[in-house]
C-alpha cells in the first residue's frame, strides 16, 4: 500500500497540532492514515487505499458511512435551514421524547455535546442532588476526559491518572474492581454516607470488552438504594447499541437513576446527553440549582441526525441484522483462535467484539468460549473470561499495536488501534466483509 499522502499530511499536522491529531487514540505509529471518505462499511484513505472499518468513529456510526435516505435528508434539511439558533427547536423535543419513550430509566433528558460533557454534568448533578462529594468508579472504566474520573489506584489510595489533575480532586474518587461485589460493599461500608454516585459502564468497553457477572449490577443498585447514592450507567458506548433501543439497562433489567449517552444518539454528529427521573434531572438549571449550559447543546442538525437514526432503527431490523453479523464474526474468530492462538480470547456481545491477547487461564483450558463472553457460570470457559479491567490489561499490548494492528491494516482491515477499545459491526457490513476480515485475522495471527 502506498501512504505517501498520509505521511505528508501527518508531517504538516505535527507542526500545528499536538501529536498531529485532535484525539490521542488517532496517533497510530509510525503515522496514521488520513481518511478521505467513507463508503458503506469501508473507509478510503488519502492515498486511495480501502479498509473494512470496525472503528466506526469509535462507536457513533450504527449504519456505517452510507446513511439511510431518511437520515441523510433530515441532516440536509436542518443544515440548509441555518445551522443553529440559541433558541429551542422542535426536533430536540422530539428526540428527548423518543429517548424517554424507549429507555427504561429515562423520563427527562438534557442534551450536551460529547460523552465527556455528559459525564461531567452527571457527576455535578449527582453531587448537587445528594449534597455529597465522593464518586465510585470502576478500575479500567472510562468516562471521558474529565477530572473526577481520570483517577487510578484504589479506594484507599486514589491518584490522578494524568498530569494536570490535583491530588485533592482525586481524593473524592473511589476506584473499585468491576464485577467484584465484595470490594464495593466494603467501600460502601467505609464511605457510604459520603458517596454521591456510582458511575459504571454497564459493559466495560474501554478496557474491554468485559460483561457483568450475574447479579453485579443488581448489587450496585441495592447498595445505592441502601445508602441514598445515585447509580449512574455510562451508556455512551452501549446506548442504542447493546440491548437495542432499550440500551444495556433494558438488556440487563437494572434501572439506574441517571444515564449518560453519547455517540449513536447524535447520529454521527457531536453529542452527549444525561437522562433520568424527572425529580433528579430537574435539579439542572434553570429548573434547579445545579448549573449546566452550552452554546451548541441540542444542536438542530445533531438532534435531527439522532432522531432519524433511532426512528430508522425502530422501523427496520437494524439490531437483529448487525448483531447476527457480529455473532458470525465472533464465532469465526473463535474457530481461528482455537486453531492458531488458543491462549487468546474472543469477547463481546451484540455488535461489539474484540480479541484479547490474554494468556492467563485460557491457556490452561486450551479452549475458547463459543459466542463471546456472556459470563454464564455454566460455560466451560467462565473462569478464564476476563472479569475486570485488570484481567484485560494483562494483554500483550506491545504485540497488538506494533504487530497485529499493522498487519490487519496492511490487509485492508481497520481495527481500533489499542488492545482495549471495542470494535463495532455496522448495518453496512456484509457477509463478504466478514469473510474477508476472518481471512485477514487468520493470516495475521
Ligand atoms: N464514556 C464512555 C463509556 C466512553 O466510551 C467515552 C468515549 N469513548 C466517553 C464517555 C467520552 O465520550 P466523548 O469522547 O464523546 O467525550
CSV table of C-alpha atoms and ligand atoms in Angstrom, one decimal:
chain,number,residue,atom,x,y,z
A,1,UNK,CA,0.0,0.0,0.0
A,2,UNK,CA,1.2,3.5,-0.8
A,3,UNK,CA,0.8,6.0,2.0
A,4,UNK,CA,2.7,9.0,0.6
A,5,UNK,CA,-0.1,11.5,1.0
A,6,UNK,CA,-1.0,10.4,4.6
A,7,UNK,CA,2.7,10.7,5.5
A,8,UNK,CA,2.8,14.2,4.1
A,9,UNK,CA,-0.4,15.2,5.9
A,10,UNK,CA,1.0,13.8,9.2
A,11,UNK,CA,4.2,15.9,8.8
A,12,UNK,CA,2.1,19.0,8.3
A,13,UNK,CA,-0.2,18.0,11.2
A,14,UNK,CA,2.7,17.5,13.6
A,15,UNK,CA,3.7,21.2,13.1
A,16,UNK,CA,0.3,22.6,14.0
A,17,UNK,CA,-1.5,20.1,16.3
A,18,UNK,CA,0.0,18.3,19.3
A,19,UNK,CA,1.0,14.8,18.3
A,20,UNK,CA,-0.6,15.6,14.9
A,21,UNK,CA,-4.1,14.7,16.0
A,22,UNK,CA,-7.2,16.0,17.8
A,23,UNK,CA,-7.8,12.9,19.9
A,24,UNK,CA,-4.9,10.9,21.3
A,25,UNK,CA,-6.0,7.4,20.1
A,26,UNK,CA,-5.7,8.5,16.4
A,27,UNK,CA,-1.9,8.9,16.5
A,28,UNK,CA,-1.1,5.4,15.3
A,29,UNK,CA,2.6,4.7,14.6
A,30,UNK,CA,4.6,5.3,12.6
A,31,UNK,CA,1.9,7.6,11.2
A,32,UNK,CA,-1.9,7.4,10.9
A,33,UNK,CA,-3.6,7.1,7.6
A,34,UNK,CA,-5.7,10.1,6.8
A,35,UNK,CA,-9.3,9.3,5.7
A,36,UNK,CA,-10.6,10.8,2.6
A,37,UNK,CA,-14.1,9.4,2.6
A,38,UNK,CA,-16.4,6.6,3.7
A,39,UNK,CA,-18.2,4.1,1.6
A,40,UNK,CA,-20.6,1.6,3.2
A,41,UNK,CA,-18.6,-0.3,5.8
A,42,UNK,CA,-15.3,0.9,4.3
A,43,UNK,CA,-13.1,3.9,4.6
A,44,UNK,CA,-10.8,5.2,1.8
A,45,UNK,CA,-7.6,6.9,2.8
A,46,UNK,CA,-5.9,9.9,1.2
A,47,UNK,CA,-3.8,7.6,-1.0
A,48,UNK,CA,-6.9,5.7,-2.2
A,49,UNK,CA,-6.4,2.6,-0.1
A,50,UNK,CA,-9.6,0.9,1.1
A,51,UNK,CA,-10.2,-0.7,4.5
A,52,UNK,CA,-13.1,-2.6,6.1
A,53,UNK,CA,-13.9,-0.3,9.1
A,54,UNK,CA,-14.6,-1.7,12.6
A,55,UNK,CA,-13.7,1.5,14.4
A,56,UNK,CA,-16.9,3.2,13.1
A,57,UNK,CA,-15.9,6.5,14.5
A,58,UNK,CA,-15.3,4.8,17.9
A,59,UNK,CA,-19.0,3.9,18.1
A,60,UNK,CA,-21.4,6.5,16.7
A,61,UNK,CA,-21.9,5.0,13.3
A,62,UNK,CA,-24.7,2.4,13.5
A,63,UNK,CA,-25.2,2.5,9.7
A,64,UNK,CA,-21.5,2.8,8.7
A,65,UNK,CA,-20.7,5.5,6.2
A,66,UNK,CA,-23.7,5.5,4.0
A,67,UNK,CA,-26.7,6.8,6.0
A,68,UNK,CA,-30.2,5.6,5.2
A,69,UNK,CA,-32.0,8.1,3.0
A,70,UNK,CA,-34.3,9.5,5.8
A,71,UNK,CA,-31.3,10.2,7.9
A,72,UNK,CA,-29.5,12.0,5.1
A,73,UNK,CA,-32.4,14.1,4.2
A,74,UNK,CA,-33.1,15.0,7.9
A,75,UNK,CA,-29.5,16.2,8.2
A,76,UNK,CA,-29.5,18.1,5.0
A,77,UNK,CA,-32.8,19.9,5.5
A,78,UNK,CA,-31.8,21.0,9.0
A,79,UNK,CA,-28.3,22.1,7.9
A,80,UNK,CA,-29.8,24.1,5.0
A,81,UNK,CA,-32.4,25.8,7.2
A,82,UNK,CA,-29.5,27.5,9.1
A,83,UNK,CA,-27.1,25.6,11.4
A,84,UNK,CA,-28.3,26.7,14.9
A,85,UNK,CA,-30.1,29.5,16.8
A,86,UNK,CA,-29.5,29.7,20.5
A,87,UNK,CA,-33.3,29.1,20.9
A,88,UNK,CA,-35.1,25.8,21.4
A,89,UNK,CA,-36.3,23.9,18.3
A,90,UNK,CA,-39.0,21.2,17.8
A,91,UNK,CA,-36.5,18.5,16.9
A,92,UNK,CA,-34.8,18.4,20.3
A,93,UNK,CA,-38.2,17.9,22.0
A,94,UNK,CA,-38.9,15.0,19.6
A,95,UNK,CA,-35.5,13.4,20.3
A,96,UNK,CA,-36.0,13.8,24.1
A,97,UNK,CA,-39.5,12.2,23.8
A,98,UNK,CA,-38.0,9.3,21.7
A,99,UNK,CA,-35.3,8.6,24.3
A,100,UNK,CA,-37.8,8.9,27.2
A,101,UNK,CA,-40.2,6.5,25.4
A,102,UNK,CA,-37.6,3.8,24.9
A,103,UNK,CA,-35.0,3.8,27.6
A,104,UNK,CA,-36.5,2.3,30.8
A,105,UNK,CA,-34.9,4.7,33.4
A,106,UNK,CA,-35.4,8.0,31.4
A,107,UNK,CA,-38.2,10.5,31.9
A,108,UNK,CA,-36.2,13.6,31.1
A,109,UNK,CA,-33.1,14.4,29.1
A,110,UNK,CA,-30.5,17.2,28.9
A,111,UNK,CA,-28.6,17.2,25.7
A,112,UNK,CA,-24.9,18.3,25.6
A,113,UNK,CA,-22.1,18.0,23.0
A,114,UNK,CA,-20.0,15.0,24.0
A,115,UNK,CA,-19.8,11.9,26.2
A,116,UNK,CA,-17.3,13.8,28.4
A,117,UNK,CA,-19.7,16.7,28.8
A,118,UNK,CA,-22.4,14.2,29.7
A,119,UNK,CA,-20.4,12.6,32.5
A,120,UNK,CA,-19.1,15.9,33.8
A,121,UNK,CA,-22.6,17.1,34.1
A,122,UNK,CA,-23.9,13.8,35.6
A,123,UNK,CA,-21.3,13.9,38.3
A,124,UNK,CA,-22.1,17.6,39.1
A,125,UNK,CA,-25.8,16.7,39.2
A,126,UNK,CA,-25.2,13.7,41.5
A,127,UNK,CA,-23.1,15.8,43.8
A,128,UNK,CA,-25.7,18.7,43.8
A,129,UNK,CA,-28.6,16.4,44.3
A,130,UNK,CA,-27.2,14.3,47.1
A,131,UNK,CA,-25.1,17.1,48.7
A,132,UNK,CA,-22.2,14.6,48.9
A,133,UNK,CA,-18.7,14.6,47.3
A,134,UNK,CA,-17.5,11.1,46.6
A,135,UNK,CA,-17.9,9.2,43.3
A,136,UNK,CA,-17.2,5.5,42.9
A,137,UNK,CA,-15.7,4.4,39.5
A,138,UNK,CA,-14.6,1.1,38.1
A,139,UNK,CA,-10.9,0.4,37.6
A,140,UNK,CA,-10.4,0.3,33.9
A,141,UNK,CA,-13.7,2.2,33.3
A,142,UNK,CA,-13.6,5.3,31.1
A,143,UNK,CA,-15.9,8.3,31.3
A,144,UNK,CA,-14.2,10.8,29.0
A,145,UNK,CA,-11.5,13.4,29.6
A,146,UNK,CA,-12.7,14.7,33.0
A,147,UNK,CA,-11.2,15.5,36.4
A,148,UNK,CA,-13.5,13.3,38.5
A,149,UNK,CA,-12.9,10.1,36.7
A,150,UNK,CA,-9.3,10.2,35.4
A,151,UNK,CA,-8.3,8.6,38.6
A,152,UNK,CA,-6.2,5.4,39.1
A,153,UNK,CA,-5.3,3.3,42.2
A,154,UNK,CA,-7.9,2.0,44.6
A,155,UNK,CA,-10.4,3.4,47.1
A,156,UNK,CA,-7.7,3.6,49.8
A,157,UNK,CA,-5.2,5.3,47.6
A,158,UNK,CA,-6.7,7.1,44.6
A,159,UNK,CA,-4.4,9.2,42.4
A,160,UNK,CA,-4.8,11.2,39.2
A,161,UNK,CA,-4.2,9.1,36.1
A,162,UNK,CA,-2.9,12.1,34.1
A,163,UNK,CA,-0.8,15.2,34.7
A,164,UNK,CA,-2.9,18.3,35.3
A,165,UNK,CA,-5.3,16.9,38.0
A,166,UNK,CA,-4.7,18.0,41.6
A,167,UNK,CA,-4.4,15.1,44.1
A,168,UNK,CA,-7.1,16.9,46.2
A,169,UNK,CA,-9.6,16.3,43.3
A,170,UNK,CA,-8.7,12.6,43.0
A,171,UNK,CA,-9.3,12.2,46.8
A,172,UNK,CA,-13.1,12.4,46.0
A,173,UNK,CA,-13.0,9.4,43.6
A,174,UNK,CA,-13.0,5.8,44.8
A,175,UNK,CA,-11.9,3.2,42.1
A,176,UNK,CA,-13.0,-0.4,42.6
A,177,UNK,CA,-12.6,-3.5,40.5
A,178,UNK,CA,-15.5,-4.2,38.1
A,179,UNK,CA,-17.6,-7.4,38.9
A,180,UNK,CA,-16.3,-7.6,42.5
A,181,UNK,CA,-19.4,-7.3,44.8
A,182,UNK,CA,-17.3,-7.7,48.0
A,183,UNK,CA,-15.0,-4.8,47.1
A,184,UNK,CA,-17.8,-2.4,46.5
A,185,UNK,CA,-19.7,-3.5,49.7
A,186,UNK,CA,-16.6,-2.7,51.7
A,187,UNK,CA,-16.3,0.8,50.0
A,188,UNK,CA,-19.9,1.5,50.9
A,189,UNK,CA,-19.3,0.3,54.5
A,190,UNK,CA,-16.4,2.7,54.8
A,191,UNK,CA,-17.7,5.7,52.8
A,192,UNK,CA,-21.4,5.1,52.1
A,193,UNK,CA,-22.7,8.3,53.6
A,194,UNK,CA,-20.3,10.4,51.5
A,195,UNK,CA,-21.0,8.6,48.2
A,196,UNK,CA,-22.9,10.8,45.7
A,197,UNK,CA,-22.8,8.2,42.9
A,198,UNK,CA,-21.5,5.0,41.4
A,199,UNK,CA,-20.5,5.6,37.8
A,200,UNK,CA,-20.3,2.4,35.8
A,201,UNK,CA,-20.2,1.4,32.1
A,202,UNK,CA,-22.8,-1.5,32.1
A,203,UNK,CA,-20.2,-3.3,29.9
A,204,UNK,CA,-16.5,-2.2,30.2
A,205,UNK,CA,-15.9,-1.0,26.6
A,206,UNK,CA,-12.6,0.8,27.0
A,207,UNK,CA,-10.7,-1.8,29.0
A,208,UNK,CA,-12.8,-4.4,27.4
A,209,UNK,CA,-14.8,-6.0,26.5
A,210,UNK,CA,-15.9,-7.1,30.0
A,211,UNK,CA,-19.5,-8.1,30.6
A,212,UNK,CA,-21.1,-8.1,34.0
A,213,UNK,CA,-21.3,-11.3,36.0
A,214,UNK,CA,-24.8,-12.3,37.1
A,215,UNK,CA,-26.0,-10.1,39.9
A,216,UNK,CA,-23.3,-7.4,39.8
A,217,UNK,CA,-25.4,-4.5,38.6
A,218,UNK,CA,-28.2,-5.7,41.0
A,219,UNK,CA,-25.7,-5.4,43.8
A,220,UNK,CA,-24.8,-1.8,42.7
A,221,UNK,CA,-28.5,-1.0,42.6
A,222,UNK,CA,-29.1,-2.3,46.1
A,223,UNK,CA,-26.1,-0.6,47.6
A,224,UNK,CA,-27.1,2.7,46.1
A,225,UNK,CA,-30.7,2.3,47.4
A,226,UNK,CA,-29.5,1.4,50.9
A,227,UNK,CA,-27.1,4.4,51.1
A,228,UNK,CA,-29.1,7.0,49.2
A,229,UNK,CA,-26.4,7.2,46.4
A,230,UNK,CA,-27.2,7.5,42.7
A,231,UNK,CA,-26.5,4.7,40.3
A,232,UNK,CA,-25.2,6.2,37.0
A,233,UNK,CA,-24.9,4.0,33.9
A,234,UNK,CA,-22.5,5.4,31.4
A,235,UNK,CA,-24.1,4.2,28.2
A,236,UNK,CA,-22.0,6.4,25.9
A,237,UNK,CA,-20.9,3.2,24.1
A,238,UNK,CA,-23.7,0.8,24.9
A,239,UNK,CA,-26.6,3.3,24.5
A,240,UNK,CA,-28.8,2.3,21.4
A,241,UNK,CA,-26.3,-0.4,20.6
A,242,UNK,CA,-26.4,-3.1,23.3
A,243,UNK,CA,-30.0,-4.1,24.0
A,244,UNK,CA,-31.2,-2.1,21.0
A,245,UNK,CA,-33.4,0.9,21.7
A,246,UNK,CA,-33.7,0.0,25.4
A,247,UNK,CA,-30.0,0.1,25.8
A,248,UNK,CA,-27.9,-2.1,28.1
A,249,UNK,CA,-30.1,-1.2,31.1
A,250,UNK,CA,-33.0,-2.9,29.3
A,251,UNK,CA,-30.9,-5.9,28.4
A,252,UNK,CA,-29.7,-6.4,32.0
A,253,UNK,CA,-33.0,-5.4,33.6
A,254,UNK,CA,-31.4,-2.9,36.1
A,255,UNK,CA,-32.7,0.6,36.3
A,256,UNK,CA,-30.1,3.3,37.0
A,257,UNK,CA,-31.0,6.7,38.4
A,258,UNK,CA,-29.1,8.6,35.7
A,259,UNK,CA,-27.8,7.5,32.3
A,260,UNK,CA,-25.2,9.2,30.2
A,261,UNK,CA,-25.4,8.9,26.4
A,262,UNK,CA,-23.2,10.0,23.5
A,263,UNK,CA,-22.2,8.5,20.2
A,264,UNK,CA,-25.2,6.9,18.4
A,265,UNK,CA,-27.8,9.3,19.9
A,266,UNK,CA,-26.3,12.1,17.8
A,267,UNK,CA,-26.3,10.0,14.5
A,268,UNK,CA,-22.6,10.7,13.8
A,269,UNK,CA,-22.6,14.4,15.0
A,270,UNK,CA,-21.1,15.7,18.3
A,271,UNK,CA,-23.4,14.8,21.1
A,272,UNK,CA,-23.9,13.8,24.7
A,273,UNK,CA,-27.0,13.5,27.0
A,274,UNK,CA,-27.9,12.9,30.6
A,275,UNK,CA,-31.2,11.2,31.2
A,276,UNK,CA,-33.0,10.1,34.3
A,277,UNK,CA,-36.0,10.5,36.5
A,278,UNK,CA,-37.6,14.0,36.4
A,279,UNK,CA,-37.2,14.6,40.1
A,280,UNK,CA,-33.4,14.3,39.7
A,281,UNK,CA,-32.9,15.8,36.2
A,282,UNK,CA,-34.9,18.9,37.2
A,283,UNK,CA,-32.1,19.8,39.6
A,284,UNK,CA,-30.3,21.1,36.5
A,285,UNK,CA,-30.6,24.9,35.9
A,286,UNK,CA,-32.9,26.6,35.0
A,287,UNK,CA,-35.4,24.4,36.9
A,288,UNK,CA,-32.9,23.6,39.6
A,289,UNK,CA,-29.7,24.8,41.1
A,290,UNK,CA,-27.0,22.6,39.5
A,291,UNK,CA,-25.5,24.8,36.8
A,292,UNK,CA,-25.5,23.3,33.3
A,293,UNK,CA,-25.4,25.2,30.0
A,294,UNK,CA,-23.9,25.0,26.4
A,295,UNK,CA,-23.9,27.1,23.3
A,296,UNK,CA,-24.2,24.1,21.0
A,297,UNK,CA,-26.3,21.9,23.2
A,298,UNK,CA,-29.3,20.4,21.4
A,299,UNK,CA,-27.8,21.4,18.1
A,300,UNK,CA,-30.6,21.1,15.5
A,301,UNK,CA,-28.5,19.2,12.9
A,302,UNK,CA,-27.3,16.7,15.6
A,303,UNK,CA,-30.8,16.3,17.0
A,304,UNK,CA,-32.2,15.6,13.5
A,305,UNK,CA,-29.5,13.1,12.8
A,306,UNK,CA,-30.0,11.4,16.1
A,307,UNK,CA,-33.8,11.2,15.8
A,308,UNK,CA,-33.8,10.0,12.2
A,309,UNK,CA,-31.1,7.4,13.1
A,310,UNK,CA,-33.2,6.0,16.0
A,311,UNK,CA,-36.5,6.1,14.2
A,312,UNK,CA,-35.0,4.2,11.3
A,313,UNK,CA,-33.7,1.6,13.8
A,314,UNK,CA,-37.2,1.4,15.3
A,315,UNK,CA,-38.8,0.6,12.0
A,316,UNK,CA,-36.2,-1.8,10.5
A,317,UNK,CA,-34.4,-5.0,11.5
A,318,UNK,CA,-31.2,-3.0,12.2
A,319,UNK,CA,-30.2,-4.6,15.5
A,320,UNK,CA,-31.0,-8.1,14.6
A,321,UNK,CA,-29.1,-7.8,11.4
A,322,UNK,CA,-26.0,-6.2,13.0
A,323,UNK,CA,-26.0,-8.5,16.0
A,324,UNK,CA,-26.2,-11.6,13.9
A,325,UNK,CA,-23.3,-10.5,11.6
A,326,UNK,CA,-21.3,-9.7,14.7
A,327,UNK,CA,-22.1,-13.2,16.1
A,328,UNK,CA,-20.9,-14.7,12.8
A,329,UNK,CA,-17.7,-12.7,13.1
A,330,UNK,CA,-17.1,-13.7,16.8
A,331,UNK,CA,-17.8,-17.3,16.1
A,332,UNK,CA,-15.5,-17.3,13.1
A,333,UNK,CA,-12.8,-15.6,15.2
A,334,UNK,CA,-13.3,-18.2,17.9
A,335,UNK,CA,-12.6,-21.0,15.4
A,336,UNK,CA,-9.5,-19.2,14.2
A,337,UNK,CA,-8.1,-18.6,17.7
A,338,UNK,CA,-8.8,-22.2,18.6
A,339,UNK,CA,-6.6,-23.2,15.7
A,340,UNK,CA,-3.9,-20.5,15.7
A,341,UNK,CA,-3.8,-18.9,19.2
A,342,UNK,CA,-5.7,-20.9,21.8
A,343,UNK,CA,-4.3,-18.7,24.5
A,344,UNK,CA,-6.3,-15.6,23.3
A,345,UNK,CA,-9.9,-14.8,23.9
A,346,UNK,CA,-12.8,-13.5,21.8
A,347,UNK,CA,-15.1,-11.1,23.8
A,348,UNK,CA,-18.1,-9.1,23.0
A,349,UNK,CA,-21.9,-9.0,22.8
A,350,UNK,CA,-24.5,-7.5,20.5
A,351,UNK,CA,-22.4,-5.6,17.8
A,352,UNK,CA,-19.3,-5.2,20.0
A,353,UNK,CA,-16.3,-7.5,19.5
A,354,UNK,CA,-12.6,-7.8,20.3
A,355,UNK,CA,-9.9,-10.4,20.6
A,356,UNK,CA,-7.9,-10.1,23.8
A,357,UNK,CA,-4.3,-11.3,23.9
A,358,UNK,CA,-4.6,-12.7,27.4
A,359,UNK,CA,-2.6,-15.8,28.2
A,360,UNK,CA,-3.8,-16.4,31.8
A,361,UNK,CA,-6.5,-19.0,32.4
A,362,UNK,CA,-7.4,-19.6,28.8
A,363,UNK,CA,-4.0,-21.2,28.1
A,364,UNK,CA,-4.6,-23.9,30.6
A,365,UNK,CA,-8.0,-24.7,29.2
A,366,UNK,CA,-6.9,-24.6,25.5
A,367,UNK,CA,-10.5,-23.8,24.5
A,368,UNK,CA,-12.3,-20.7,23.5
A,369,UNK,CA,-15.7,-19.5,24.5
A,370,UNK,CA,-18.1,-20.1,21.6
A,371,UNK,CA,-20.1,-16.9,21.4
A,372,UNK,CA,-18.3,-14.0,23.0
A,373,UNK,CA,-18.3,-13.9,26.8
A,374,UNK,CA,-21.8,-13.8,28.4
A,375,UNK,CA,-20.4,-14.5,31.8
A,376,UNK,CA,-22.5,-17.7,32.0
A,377,UNK,CA,-21.4,-19.7,35.1
A,378,UNK,CA,-22.2,-22.9,33.2
A,379,UNK,CA,-19.9,-22.0,30.3
A,380,UNK,CA,-16.7,-24.2,30.5
A,381,UNK,CA,-14.6,-21.0,29.9
A,382,UNK,CA,-16.4,-19.0,32.6
A,383,UNK,CA,-13.3,-18.8,34.9
A,384,UNK,CA,-10.9,-17.7,32.1
A,385,UNK,CA,-13.1,-15.0,30.7
A,386,UNK,CA,-12.0,-11.5,31.8
A,387,UNK,CA,-13.9,-10.2,34.8
A,388,UNK,CA,-12.2,-7.0,35.5
A,389,UNK,CA,-10.3,-4.2,33.6
A,390,UNK,CA,-7.1,-5.6,35.2
A,391,UNK,CA,-7.7,-9.0,33.5
A,392,UNK,CA,-7.8,-7.3,30.2
A,393,UNK,CA,-4.8,-5.1,31.0
A,394,UNK,CA,-2.7,-8.3,31.2
A,395,UNK,CA,-3.0,-8.5,27.4
A,396,UNK,CA,0.1,-8.1,25.3
A,397,UNK,CA,-0.3,-4.6,24.2
A,398,UNK,CA,3.0,-4.3,22.5
A,399,UNK,CA,2.2,-7.2,20.2
A,400,UNK,CA,-1.2,-5.7,19.4
A,401,UNK,CA,-0.1,-2.2,18.4
A,402,UNK,CA,3.3,-2.9,16.9
A,403,UNK,CA,2.4,-6.0,15.0
A,404,UNK,CA,-1.2,-7.1,14.9
A,405,UNK,CA,-2.9,-3.8,14.3
A,406,UNK,CA,-0.4,-3.0,11.5
A,407,UNK,CA,-0.8,-6.5,10.0
A,408,UNK,CA,-4.5,-6.1,9.8
A,409,UNK,CA,-4.3,-2.6,8.4
A,410,UNK,CA,-1.9,-3.9,5.7
A,411,UNK,CA,-4.6,-6.5,4.9
A,412,UNK,CA,-7.2,-3.8,4.5
A,413,UNK,CA,-8.9,-4.1,7.9
A,414,UNK,CA,-9.2,-1.0,10.2
A,415,UNK,CA,-9.3,-2.0,13.9
A,416,UNK,CA,-9.2,0.2,17.0
A,417,UNK,CA,-5.5,1.0,17.5
A,418,UNK,CA,-5.3,-0.1,21.1
A,419,UNK,CA,-5.9,-3.5,22.6
A,420,UNK,CA,-8.5,-2.2,25.0
A,421,UNK,CA,-11.1,-0.3,22.9
A,422,UNK,CA,-14.2,-2.0,21.5
A,423,UNK,CA,-14.8,-2.6,17.8
A,424,UNK,CA,-18.1,-2.4,16.1
A,425,UNK,CA,-20.1,-4.1,13.3
A,426,UNK,CA,-22.4,-1.8,11.4
A,427,UNK,CA,-25.6,-2.2,9.4
A,428,UNK,CA,-23.4,-1.6,6.3
A,429,UNK,CA,-21.1,-4.6,6.8
A,430,UNK,CA,-21.8,-7.5,4.5
A,431,UNK,CA,-21.1,-11.3,4.8
A,432,UNK,CA,-18.3,-10.7,2.3
A,433,UNK,CA,-16.7,-8.1,4.6
A,434,UNK,CA,-16.9,-10.6,7.5
A,435,UNK,CA,-15.3,-13.3,5.3
A,436,UNK,CA,-12.5,-11.0,4.2
A,437,UNK,CA,-12.0,-10.0,7.8
A,438,UNK,CA,-11.7,-13.5,9.1
A,439,UNK,CA,-9.2,-14.4,6.4
A,440,UNK,CA,-7.1,-11.4,7.4
A,441,UNK,CA,-7.3,-12.4,11.1
A,442,UNK,CA,-6.3,-16.0,10.2
A,443,UNK,CA,-3.3,-14.7,8.2
A,444,UNK,CA,-2.2,-12.1,10.8
A,445,UNK,CA,-2.5,-14.5,13.7
B,1,LIG,N1,-18.0,7.4,28.4
B,1,LIG,C1,-17.6,6.3,27.7
B,1,LIG,C2,-18.1,4.9,28.2
B,1,LIG,C3,-16.9,6.4,26.6
B,1,LIG,O1,-16.5,5.2,25.9
B,1,LIG,C4,-16.5,7.6,26.1
B,1,LIG,C5,-15.6,7.8,24.8
B,1,LIG,N2,-15.3,6.7,24.1
B,1,LIG,C6,-16.8,8.8,26.8
B,1,LIG,C7,-17.6,8.6,28.0
B,1,LIG,C8,-16.4,10.1,26.4
B,1,LIG,O2,-17.1,10.5,25.3
B,1,LIG,P1,-16.6,11.6,24.3
B,1,LIG,O3,-15.3,11.0,23.7
B,1,LIG,O4,-17.7,11.8,23.3
B,1,LIG,O5,-16.3,12.8,25.1
